[in-house]
CSV table of C-alpha atoms and ligand atoms in Angstrom, one decimal:
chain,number,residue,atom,x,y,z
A,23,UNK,CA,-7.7,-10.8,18.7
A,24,UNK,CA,-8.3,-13.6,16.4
A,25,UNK,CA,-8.8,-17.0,18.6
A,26,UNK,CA,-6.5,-19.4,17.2
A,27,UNK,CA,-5.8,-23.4,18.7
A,28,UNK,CA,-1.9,-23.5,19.8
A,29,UNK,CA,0.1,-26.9,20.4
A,30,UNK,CA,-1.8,-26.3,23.8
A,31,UNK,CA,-4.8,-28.0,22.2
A,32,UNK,CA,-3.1,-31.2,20.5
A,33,UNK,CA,-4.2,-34.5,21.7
A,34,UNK,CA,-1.9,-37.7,22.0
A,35,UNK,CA,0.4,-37.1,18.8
A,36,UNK,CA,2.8,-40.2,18.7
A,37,UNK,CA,3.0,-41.5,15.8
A,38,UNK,CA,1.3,-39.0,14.2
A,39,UNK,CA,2.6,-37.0,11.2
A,40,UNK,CA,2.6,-33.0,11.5
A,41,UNK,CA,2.7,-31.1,9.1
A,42,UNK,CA,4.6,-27.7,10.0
A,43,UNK,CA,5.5,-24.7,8.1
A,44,UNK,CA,7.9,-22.6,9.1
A,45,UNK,CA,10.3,-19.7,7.8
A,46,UNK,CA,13.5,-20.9,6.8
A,47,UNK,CA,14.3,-18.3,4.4
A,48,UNK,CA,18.2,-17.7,6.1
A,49,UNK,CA,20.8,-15.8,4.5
A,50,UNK,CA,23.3,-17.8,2.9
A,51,UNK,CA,27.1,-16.7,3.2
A,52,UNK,CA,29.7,-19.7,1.4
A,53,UNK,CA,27.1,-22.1,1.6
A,54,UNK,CA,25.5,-21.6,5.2
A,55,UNK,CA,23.3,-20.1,7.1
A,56,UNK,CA,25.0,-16.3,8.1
A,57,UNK,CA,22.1,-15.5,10.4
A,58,UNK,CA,20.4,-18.3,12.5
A,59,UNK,CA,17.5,-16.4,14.2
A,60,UNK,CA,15.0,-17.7,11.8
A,61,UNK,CA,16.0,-21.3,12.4
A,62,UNK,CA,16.4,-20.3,16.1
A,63,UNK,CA,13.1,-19.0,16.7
A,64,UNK,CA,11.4,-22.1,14.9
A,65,UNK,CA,13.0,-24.4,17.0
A,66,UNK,CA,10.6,-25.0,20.0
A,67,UNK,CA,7.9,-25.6,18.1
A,68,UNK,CA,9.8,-28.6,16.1
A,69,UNK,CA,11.4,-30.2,19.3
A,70,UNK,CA,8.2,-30.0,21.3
A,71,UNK,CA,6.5,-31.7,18.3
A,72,UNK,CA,9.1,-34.2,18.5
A,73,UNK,CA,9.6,-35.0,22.1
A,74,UNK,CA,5.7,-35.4,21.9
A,75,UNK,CA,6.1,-38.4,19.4
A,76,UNK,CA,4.8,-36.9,16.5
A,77,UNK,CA,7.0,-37.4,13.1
A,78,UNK,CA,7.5,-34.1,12.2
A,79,UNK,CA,7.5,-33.2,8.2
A,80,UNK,CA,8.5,-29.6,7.7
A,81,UNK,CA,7.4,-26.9,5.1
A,82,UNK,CA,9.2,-24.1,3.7
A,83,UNK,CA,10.1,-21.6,1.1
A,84,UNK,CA,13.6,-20.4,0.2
A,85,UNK,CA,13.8,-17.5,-2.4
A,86,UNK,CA,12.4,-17.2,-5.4
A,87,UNK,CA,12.8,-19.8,-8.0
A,88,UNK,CA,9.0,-19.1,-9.4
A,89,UNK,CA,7.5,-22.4,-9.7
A,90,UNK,CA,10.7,-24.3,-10.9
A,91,UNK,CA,13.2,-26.7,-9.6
A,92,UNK,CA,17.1,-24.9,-8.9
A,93,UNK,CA,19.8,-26.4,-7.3
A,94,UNK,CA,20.7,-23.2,-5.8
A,95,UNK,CA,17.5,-22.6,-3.7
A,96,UNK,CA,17.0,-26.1,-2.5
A,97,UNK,CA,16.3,-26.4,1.0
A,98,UNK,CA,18.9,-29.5,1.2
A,99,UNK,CA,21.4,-26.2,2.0
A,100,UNK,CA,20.0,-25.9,5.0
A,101,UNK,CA,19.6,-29.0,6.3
A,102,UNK,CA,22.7,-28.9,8.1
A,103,UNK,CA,22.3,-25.8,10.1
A,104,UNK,CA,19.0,-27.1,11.2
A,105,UNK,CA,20.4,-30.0,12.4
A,106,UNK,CA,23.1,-28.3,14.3
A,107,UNK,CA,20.4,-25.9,16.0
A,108,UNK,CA,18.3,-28.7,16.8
A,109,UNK,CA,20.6,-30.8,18.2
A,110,UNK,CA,18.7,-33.6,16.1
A,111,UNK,CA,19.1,-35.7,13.3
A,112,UNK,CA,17.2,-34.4,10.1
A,113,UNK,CA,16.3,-35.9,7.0
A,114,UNK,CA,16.1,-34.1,3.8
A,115,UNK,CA,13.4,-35.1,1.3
A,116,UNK,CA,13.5,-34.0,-2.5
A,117,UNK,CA,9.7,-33.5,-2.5
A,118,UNK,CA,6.7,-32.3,-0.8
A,119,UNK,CA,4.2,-34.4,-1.6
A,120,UNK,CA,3.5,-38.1,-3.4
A,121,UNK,CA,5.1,-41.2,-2.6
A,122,UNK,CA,8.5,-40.2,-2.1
A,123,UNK,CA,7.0,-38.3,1.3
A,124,UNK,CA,4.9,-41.4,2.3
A,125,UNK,CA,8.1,-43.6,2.0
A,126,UNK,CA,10.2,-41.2,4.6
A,127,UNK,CA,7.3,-41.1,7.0
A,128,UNK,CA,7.6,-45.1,7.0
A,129,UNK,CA,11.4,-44.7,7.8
A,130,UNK,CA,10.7,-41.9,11.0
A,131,UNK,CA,10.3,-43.2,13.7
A,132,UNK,CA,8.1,-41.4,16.0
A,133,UNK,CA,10.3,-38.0,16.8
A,134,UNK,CA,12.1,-38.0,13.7
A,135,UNK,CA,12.1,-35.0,11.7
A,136,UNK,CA,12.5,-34.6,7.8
A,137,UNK,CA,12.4,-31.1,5.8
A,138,UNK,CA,10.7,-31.0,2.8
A,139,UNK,CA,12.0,-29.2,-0.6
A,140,UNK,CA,11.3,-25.8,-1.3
A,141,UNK,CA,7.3,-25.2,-1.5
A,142,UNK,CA,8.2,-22.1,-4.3
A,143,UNK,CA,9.9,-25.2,-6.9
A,144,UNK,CA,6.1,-26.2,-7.5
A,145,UNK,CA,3.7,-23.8,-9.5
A,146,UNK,CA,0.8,-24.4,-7.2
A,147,UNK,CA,2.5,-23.0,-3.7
A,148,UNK,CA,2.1,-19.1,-4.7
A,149,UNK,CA,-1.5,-19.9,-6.9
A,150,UNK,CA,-2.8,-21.9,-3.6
A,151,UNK,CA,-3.9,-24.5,-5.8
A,152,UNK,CA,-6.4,-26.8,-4.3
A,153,UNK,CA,-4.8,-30.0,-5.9
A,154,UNK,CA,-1.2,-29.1,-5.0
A,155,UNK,CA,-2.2,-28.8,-1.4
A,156,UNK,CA,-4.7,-31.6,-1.1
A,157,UNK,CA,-1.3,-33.6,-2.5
A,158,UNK,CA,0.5,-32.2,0.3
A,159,UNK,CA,-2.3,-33.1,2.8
A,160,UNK,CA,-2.7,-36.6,2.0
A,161,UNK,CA,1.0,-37.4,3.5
A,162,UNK,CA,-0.1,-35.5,7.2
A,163,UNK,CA,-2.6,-36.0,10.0
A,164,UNK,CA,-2.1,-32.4,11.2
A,165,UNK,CA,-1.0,-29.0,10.1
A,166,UNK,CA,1.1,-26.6,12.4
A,167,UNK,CA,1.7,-23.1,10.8
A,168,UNK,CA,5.1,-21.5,12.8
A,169,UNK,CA,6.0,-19.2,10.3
A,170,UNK,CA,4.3,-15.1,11.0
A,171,UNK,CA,6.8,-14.1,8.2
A,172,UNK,CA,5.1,-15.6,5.8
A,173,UNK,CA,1.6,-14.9,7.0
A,174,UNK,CA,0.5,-12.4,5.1
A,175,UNK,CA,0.8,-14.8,1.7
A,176,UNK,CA,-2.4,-16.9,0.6
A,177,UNK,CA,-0.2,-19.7,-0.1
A,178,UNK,CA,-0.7,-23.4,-0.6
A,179,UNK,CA,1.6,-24.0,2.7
A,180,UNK,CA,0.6,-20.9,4.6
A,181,UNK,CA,-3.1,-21.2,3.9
A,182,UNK,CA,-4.3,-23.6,2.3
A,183,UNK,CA,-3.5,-26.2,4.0
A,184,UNK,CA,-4.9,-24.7,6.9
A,185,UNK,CA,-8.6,-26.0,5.8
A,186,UNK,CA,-7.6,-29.3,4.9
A,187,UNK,CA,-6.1,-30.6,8.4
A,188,UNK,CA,-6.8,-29.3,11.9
A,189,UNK,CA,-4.8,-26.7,12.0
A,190,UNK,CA,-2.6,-25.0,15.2
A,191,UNK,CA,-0.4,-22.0,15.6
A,192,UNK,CA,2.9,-22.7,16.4
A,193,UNK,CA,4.8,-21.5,19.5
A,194,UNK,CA,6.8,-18.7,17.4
A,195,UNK,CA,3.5,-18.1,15.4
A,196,UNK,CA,1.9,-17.5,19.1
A,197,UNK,CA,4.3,-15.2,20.6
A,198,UNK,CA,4.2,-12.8,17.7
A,199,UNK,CA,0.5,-12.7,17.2
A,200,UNK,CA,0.3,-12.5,21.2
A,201,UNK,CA,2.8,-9.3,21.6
A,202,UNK,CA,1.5,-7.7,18.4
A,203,UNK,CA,-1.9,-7.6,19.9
A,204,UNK,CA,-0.9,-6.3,23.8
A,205,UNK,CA,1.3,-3.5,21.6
A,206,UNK,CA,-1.1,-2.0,19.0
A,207,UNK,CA,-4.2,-4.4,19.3
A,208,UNK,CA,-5.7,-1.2,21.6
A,209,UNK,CA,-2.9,1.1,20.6
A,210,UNK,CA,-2.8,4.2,23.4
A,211,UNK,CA,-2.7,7.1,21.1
A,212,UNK,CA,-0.5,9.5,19.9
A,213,UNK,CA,0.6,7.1,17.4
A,214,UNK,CA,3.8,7.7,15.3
A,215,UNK,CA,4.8,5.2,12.4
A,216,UNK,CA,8.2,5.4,11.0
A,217,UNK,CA,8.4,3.9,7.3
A,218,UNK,CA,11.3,4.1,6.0
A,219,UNK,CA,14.1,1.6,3.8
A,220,UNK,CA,14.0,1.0,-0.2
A,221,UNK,CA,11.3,-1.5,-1.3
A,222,UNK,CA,9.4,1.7,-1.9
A,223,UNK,CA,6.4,0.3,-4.0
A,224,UNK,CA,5.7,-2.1,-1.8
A,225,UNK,CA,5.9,0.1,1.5
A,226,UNK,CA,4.1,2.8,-0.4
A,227,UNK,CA,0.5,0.4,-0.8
A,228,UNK,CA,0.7,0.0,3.1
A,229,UNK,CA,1.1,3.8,3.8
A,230,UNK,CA,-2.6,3.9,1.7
A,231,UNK,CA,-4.1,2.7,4.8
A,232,UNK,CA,-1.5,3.4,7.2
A,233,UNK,CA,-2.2,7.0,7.8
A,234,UNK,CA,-6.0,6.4,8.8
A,235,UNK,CA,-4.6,4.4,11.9
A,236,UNK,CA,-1.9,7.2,12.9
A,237,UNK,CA,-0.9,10.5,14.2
A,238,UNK,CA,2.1,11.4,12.7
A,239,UNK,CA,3.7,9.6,9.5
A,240,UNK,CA,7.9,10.1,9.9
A,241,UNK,CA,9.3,9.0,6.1
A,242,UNK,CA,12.5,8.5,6.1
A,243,UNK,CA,15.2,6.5,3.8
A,244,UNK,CA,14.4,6.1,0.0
A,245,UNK,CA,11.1,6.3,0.5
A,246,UNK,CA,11.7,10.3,1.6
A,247,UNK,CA,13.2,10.7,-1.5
A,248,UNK,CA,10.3,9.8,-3.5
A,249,UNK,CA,7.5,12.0,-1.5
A,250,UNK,CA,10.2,14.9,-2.1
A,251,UNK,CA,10.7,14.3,-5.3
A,252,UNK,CA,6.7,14.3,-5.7
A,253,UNK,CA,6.7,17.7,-3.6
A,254,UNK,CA,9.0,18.8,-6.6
A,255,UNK,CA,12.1,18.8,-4.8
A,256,UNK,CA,15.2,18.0,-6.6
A,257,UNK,CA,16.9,14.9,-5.0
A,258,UNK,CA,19.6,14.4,-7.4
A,259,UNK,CA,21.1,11.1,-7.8
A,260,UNK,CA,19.0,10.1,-4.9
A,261,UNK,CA,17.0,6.3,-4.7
A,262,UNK,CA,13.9,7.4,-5.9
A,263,UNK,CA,10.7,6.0,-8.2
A,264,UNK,CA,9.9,9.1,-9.6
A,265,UNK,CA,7.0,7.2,-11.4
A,266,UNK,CA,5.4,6.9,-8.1
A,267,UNK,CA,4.9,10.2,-7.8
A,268,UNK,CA,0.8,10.3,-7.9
A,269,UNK,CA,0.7,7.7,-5.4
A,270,UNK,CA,2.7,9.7,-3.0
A,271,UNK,CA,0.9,12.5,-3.8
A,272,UNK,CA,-2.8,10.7,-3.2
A,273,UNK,CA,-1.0,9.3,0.4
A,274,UNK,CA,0.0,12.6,1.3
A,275,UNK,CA,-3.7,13.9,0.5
A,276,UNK,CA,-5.5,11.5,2.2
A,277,UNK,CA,-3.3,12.0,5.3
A,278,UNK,CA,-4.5,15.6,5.2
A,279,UNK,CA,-8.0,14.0,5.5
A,280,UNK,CA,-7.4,11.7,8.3
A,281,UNK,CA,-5.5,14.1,10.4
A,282,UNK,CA,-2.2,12.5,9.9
A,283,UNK,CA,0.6,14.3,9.5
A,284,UNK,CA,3.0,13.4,7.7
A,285,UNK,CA,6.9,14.2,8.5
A,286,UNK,CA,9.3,14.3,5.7
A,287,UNK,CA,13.2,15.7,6.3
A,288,UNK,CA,14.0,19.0,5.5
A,289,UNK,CA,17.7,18.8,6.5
A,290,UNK,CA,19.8,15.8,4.7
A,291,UNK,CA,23.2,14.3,4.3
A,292,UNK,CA,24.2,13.9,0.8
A,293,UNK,CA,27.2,12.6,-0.9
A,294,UNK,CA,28.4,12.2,-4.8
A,295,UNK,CA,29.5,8.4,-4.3
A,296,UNK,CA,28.3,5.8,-2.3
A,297,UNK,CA,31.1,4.5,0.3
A,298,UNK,CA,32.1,5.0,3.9
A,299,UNK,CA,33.0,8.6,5.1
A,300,UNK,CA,33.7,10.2,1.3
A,301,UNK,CA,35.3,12.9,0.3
A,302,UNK,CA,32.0,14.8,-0.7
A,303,UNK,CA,29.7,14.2,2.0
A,304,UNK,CA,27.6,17.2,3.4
A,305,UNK,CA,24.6,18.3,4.9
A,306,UNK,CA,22.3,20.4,3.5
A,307,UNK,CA,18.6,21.9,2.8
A,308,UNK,CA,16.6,19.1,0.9
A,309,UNK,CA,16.4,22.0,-1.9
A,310,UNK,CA,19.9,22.4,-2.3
A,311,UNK,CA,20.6,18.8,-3.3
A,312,UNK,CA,22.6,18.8,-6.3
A,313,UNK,CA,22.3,16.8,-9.7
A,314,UNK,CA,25.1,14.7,-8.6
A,315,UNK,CA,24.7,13.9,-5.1
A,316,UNK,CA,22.4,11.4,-3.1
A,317,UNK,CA,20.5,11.4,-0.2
A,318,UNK,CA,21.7,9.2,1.9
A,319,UNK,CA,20.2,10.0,5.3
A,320,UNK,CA,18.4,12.4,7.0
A,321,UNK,CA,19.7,15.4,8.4
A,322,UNK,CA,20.3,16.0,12.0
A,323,UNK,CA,17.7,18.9,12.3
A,324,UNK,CA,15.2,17.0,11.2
A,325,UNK,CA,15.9,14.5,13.8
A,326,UNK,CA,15.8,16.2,16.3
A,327,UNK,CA,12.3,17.8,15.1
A,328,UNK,CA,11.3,13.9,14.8
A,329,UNK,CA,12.8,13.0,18.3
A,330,UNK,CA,10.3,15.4,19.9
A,331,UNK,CA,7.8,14.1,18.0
A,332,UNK,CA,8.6,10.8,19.2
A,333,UNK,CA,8.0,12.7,23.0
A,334,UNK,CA,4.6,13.9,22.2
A,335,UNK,CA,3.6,10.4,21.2
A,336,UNK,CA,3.0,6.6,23.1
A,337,UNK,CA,2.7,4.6,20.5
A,338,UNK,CA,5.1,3.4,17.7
A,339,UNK,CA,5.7,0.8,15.0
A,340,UNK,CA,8.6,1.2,12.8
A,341,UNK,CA,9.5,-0.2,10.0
A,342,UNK,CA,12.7,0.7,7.4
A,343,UNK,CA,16.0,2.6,8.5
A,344,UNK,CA,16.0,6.3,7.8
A,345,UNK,CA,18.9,6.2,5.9
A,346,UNK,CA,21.4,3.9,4.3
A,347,UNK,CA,23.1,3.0,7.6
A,348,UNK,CA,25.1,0.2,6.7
A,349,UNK,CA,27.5,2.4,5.6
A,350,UNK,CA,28.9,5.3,8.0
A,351,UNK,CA,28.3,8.1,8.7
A,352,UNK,CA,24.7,7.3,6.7
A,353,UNK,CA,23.7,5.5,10.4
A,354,UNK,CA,23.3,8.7,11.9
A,355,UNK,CA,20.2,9.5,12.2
A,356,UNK,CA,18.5,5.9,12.4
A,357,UNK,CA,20.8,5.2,15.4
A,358,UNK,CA,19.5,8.5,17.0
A,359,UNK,CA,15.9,8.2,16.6
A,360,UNK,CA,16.4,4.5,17.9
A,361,UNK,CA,17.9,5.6,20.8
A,362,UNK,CA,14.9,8.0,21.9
A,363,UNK,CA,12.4,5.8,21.1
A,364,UNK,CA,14.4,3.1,23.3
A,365,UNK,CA,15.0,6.1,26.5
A,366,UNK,CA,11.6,6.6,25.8
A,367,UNK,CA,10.2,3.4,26.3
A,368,UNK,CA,12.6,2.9,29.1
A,369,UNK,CA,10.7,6.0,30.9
A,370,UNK,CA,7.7,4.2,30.2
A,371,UNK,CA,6.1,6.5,28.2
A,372,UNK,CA,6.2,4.8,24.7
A,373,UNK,CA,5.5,1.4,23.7
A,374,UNK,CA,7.7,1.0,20.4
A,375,UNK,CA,7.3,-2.1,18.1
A,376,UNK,CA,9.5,-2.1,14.9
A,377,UNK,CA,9.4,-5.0,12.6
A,378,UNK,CA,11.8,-6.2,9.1
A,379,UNK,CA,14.9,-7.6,8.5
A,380,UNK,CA,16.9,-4.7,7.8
A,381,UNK,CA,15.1,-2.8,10.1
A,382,UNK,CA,16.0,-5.1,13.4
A,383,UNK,CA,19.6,-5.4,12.1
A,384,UNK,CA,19.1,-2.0,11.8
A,385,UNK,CA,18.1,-1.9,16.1
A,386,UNK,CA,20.6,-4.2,16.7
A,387,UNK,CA,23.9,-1.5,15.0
A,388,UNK,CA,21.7,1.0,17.4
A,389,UNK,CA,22.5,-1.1,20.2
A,390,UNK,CA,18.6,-0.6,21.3
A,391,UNK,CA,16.7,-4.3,19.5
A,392,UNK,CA,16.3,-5.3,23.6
A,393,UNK,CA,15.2,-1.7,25.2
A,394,UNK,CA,12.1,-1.8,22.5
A,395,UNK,CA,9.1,-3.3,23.4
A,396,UNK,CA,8.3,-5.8,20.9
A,397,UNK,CA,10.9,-6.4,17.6
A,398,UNK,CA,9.6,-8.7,15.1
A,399,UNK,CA,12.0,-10.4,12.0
A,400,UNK,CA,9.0,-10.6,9.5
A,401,UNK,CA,8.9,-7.7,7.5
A,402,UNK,CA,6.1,-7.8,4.7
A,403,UNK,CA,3.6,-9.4,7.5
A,404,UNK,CA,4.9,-7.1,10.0
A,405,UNK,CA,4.0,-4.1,7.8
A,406,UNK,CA,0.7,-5.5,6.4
A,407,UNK,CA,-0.4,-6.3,10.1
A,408,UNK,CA,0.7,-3.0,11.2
A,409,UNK,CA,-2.2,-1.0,8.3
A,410,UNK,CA,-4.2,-3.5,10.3
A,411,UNK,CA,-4.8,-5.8,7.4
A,412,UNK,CA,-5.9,-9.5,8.2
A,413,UNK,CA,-3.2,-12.1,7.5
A,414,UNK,CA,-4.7,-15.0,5.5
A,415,UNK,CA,-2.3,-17.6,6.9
A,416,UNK,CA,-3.4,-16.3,10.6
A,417,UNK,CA,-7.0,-16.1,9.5
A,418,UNK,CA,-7.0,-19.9,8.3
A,419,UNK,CA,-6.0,-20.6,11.8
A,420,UNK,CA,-9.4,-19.3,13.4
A,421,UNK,CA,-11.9,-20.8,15.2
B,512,ADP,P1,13.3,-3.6,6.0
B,512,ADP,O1,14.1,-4.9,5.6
B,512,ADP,O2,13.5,-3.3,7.4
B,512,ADP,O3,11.9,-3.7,5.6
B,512,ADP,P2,14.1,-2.3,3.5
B,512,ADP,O4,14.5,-3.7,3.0
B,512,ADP,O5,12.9,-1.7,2.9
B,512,ADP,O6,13.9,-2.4,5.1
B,512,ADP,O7,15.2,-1.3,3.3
B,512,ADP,C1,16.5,-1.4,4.0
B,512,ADP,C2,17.6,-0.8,3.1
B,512,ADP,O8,17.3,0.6,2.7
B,512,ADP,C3,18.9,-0.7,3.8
B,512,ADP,O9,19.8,-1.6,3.1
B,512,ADP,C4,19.4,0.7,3.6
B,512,ADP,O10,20.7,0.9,3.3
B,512,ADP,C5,18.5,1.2,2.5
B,512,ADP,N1,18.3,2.7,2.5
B,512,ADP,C6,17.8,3.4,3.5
B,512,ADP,N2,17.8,4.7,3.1
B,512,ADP,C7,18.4,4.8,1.9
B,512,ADP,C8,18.7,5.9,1.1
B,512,ADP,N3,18.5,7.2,1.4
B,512,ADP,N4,19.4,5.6,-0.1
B,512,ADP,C9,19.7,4.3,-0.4
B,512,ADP,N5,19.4,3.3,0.4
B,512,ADP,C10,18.7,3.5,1.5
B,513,MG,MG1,14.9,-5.5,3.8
């Protein structure tokens, strides 16, 4: 594993300005935070920073406003719920670099914490401009990166940064980059990687590499539908990039080639509309899917085939729900296969990391998040870590 220096390693920080980035990125339900476990799991690092006497600045994205200023994704929405985790006072500041940031470092005392604006509202956080990070620099004596999540983005925040000022790993950043490495840095093989869940281009560049590193490939969710569909099956209605179709084709092939076979469903639930319980839902063959139905899960043959996979196997990472399970009964067979793989790893004969936001909501419906061995809330790090990809905000951070 990549050696990394943790707050373990700071000197005497009183008075000192830290610069730490960390993920933020909550969902927002009438103008607060819905889910706090991103702010929750940040919030160690940030009191023990403070309690230590450092002033601690902090660095974050929230959505996407590409390089501009909106009102709407301004960190300032947050600021309250922070507070209210921390238990602290904390300052919002409109900027992240320049004078504005010196001034509120000369109003901190030592311990007091500010967050900085959205990192995204300036051009030069997604190019990693030199100059936008050298700007942010200036204002910091340290640099403490908290934030896995966003780890897998060469960023000015999340890397570049990382040369300019010594540079730690924060507590959150440690614990993730610890258990990832004691569950798949030597993973015990069979291995079995579920991918599954709708952000099917992106998911489908990871499989590339994927299905060198594992035994058996389970695809489930919209993803399925778009290897099906590529296998000239007829899904219908289904959530599906059709135009995809070569690049499943080429994953399926070199699969073949690395021994990795690759499970898709050939039993699946189907319905004409989308909502809870309808009128039409069925089950059927995947080849007898209809022009106006969807796939909404995956059958519960096909599970149980995939639940003794899971048996043959002691190692899996998961990532994306089988089906649309959110809406019953289209939870069937995610909850199902969640609940071997957590017996299983009860038995102690599977160790079974999933990672993603949906995904761990996803655990938690299933009633099995706690019985897995490791369950990590970043999902495009998780799943870039897991083709065994280095991270280039965790590689900035070794020494
Ligand atoms: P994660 O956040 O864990 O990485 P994704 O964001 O890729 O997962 O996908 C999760 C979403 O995929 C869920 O909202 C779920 O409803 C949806 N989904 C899964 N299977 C299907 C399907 N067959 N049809 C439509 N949506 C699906
Ligand atoms: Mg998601």
């Amino acid at each position: 594993m990549t050696v990394f220096r943790t707050l373990d390693d700071l000197g005497d920080v009183t008075g000192k300005v830290a610069l730490v980035r960390v993920d933020l990125n909550v969902p927002m339900a009438e103008g607060r935070a819905s889910d706090l476990t991103r702010i929750e799991a940040v919030a160690p690092t940030i009191l023990e920073l403070a309690d230590a006497g450092a002033k601690v600045l902090l660095l974050a994205h929230f959505g996407r406003p590409k390089g501009e200023r909106h009102s709407t994704l301004s960190l300032s929405l947050v600021q309250g719920d922070l507070g209210r985790v921390l238990g602290r006072e904390v300052m919002f500041v409109p900027e992240v670099a320049g004078p504005i940031v010196a001034q509120a470092i000369g109003i901190l005392g030592p311990g007091g914490i500010a967050l900085l604006e959205n990192t995204r509202f300036w051009p030069g956080e997604e190019k990693n401009d030199p100059e936008f990070a050298k700007a942010i620099a200036a204002n910091g004596d340290f640099y403490v990166n908290d934030a896995f999540s966003a780890a897998h983005r060469a960023h000015a925040s999340t890397e570049g940064l990382a040369h300019l000022l010594p540079a730690y790993a924060g507590r959150a950043m440690q614990a993730e980059l610890v258990a990832l490495d004691k569950a798949l840095g030597n993973p015990v093989k069979p291995v079995a990687a579920v991918v599954g869940g709708a952000k099917v281009s992106t998911k489908l560049a990871v499989l590339e590499h994927l299905v060198a590193r594992v035994d058996h490939l389970i695809i489930g969710g919209g993803m399925a539908n778009t290897f099906l569909a590529a296998r000239g099956v007829d899904v219908g209605k289904s959530l599906c990039e059709h135009d995809l179709a070569a690049q499943a084709e080429a994953i399926m092939d070199a699969a073949d080639r690395a021994g990795c076979t690759v499970h898709l469903p050939y039993d699946v639930v189907v319905a004409k509309e989308f909502a809870a319980n309808p009128a039409s839902l069925r089950t059927c063959n995947v080849h007898e899917v209809a022009a106006d139905e969807m796939i909404l899960d995956v059958g519960p043959q096909a599970v149980e085939a995939l639940a003794d996979v899971l048996k043959t196997c002691h190692t899996l990472v998961w990532n994306g729900p089988l089906g649309a399970f959110e809406t019953p009964p289209f939870d069937a067979a995610t909850v199902a296969l969640a609940r071997t793989a957590a017996a299983l790893t009860a038995e102690g004969s599977l160790v079974s990391v999933a990672g993603g936001g949906d995904t761990v909501a996803a655990l938690n419906h299933a009633g099995v998040a706690d019985l897995f061995s490791y369950v990590s809330t970043a999902g495009g790090a998780f799943l870039e870590w897991m083709e065994g990809r280095e991270l280039p905000g965790v590689a900035a951070l070794a020494r």
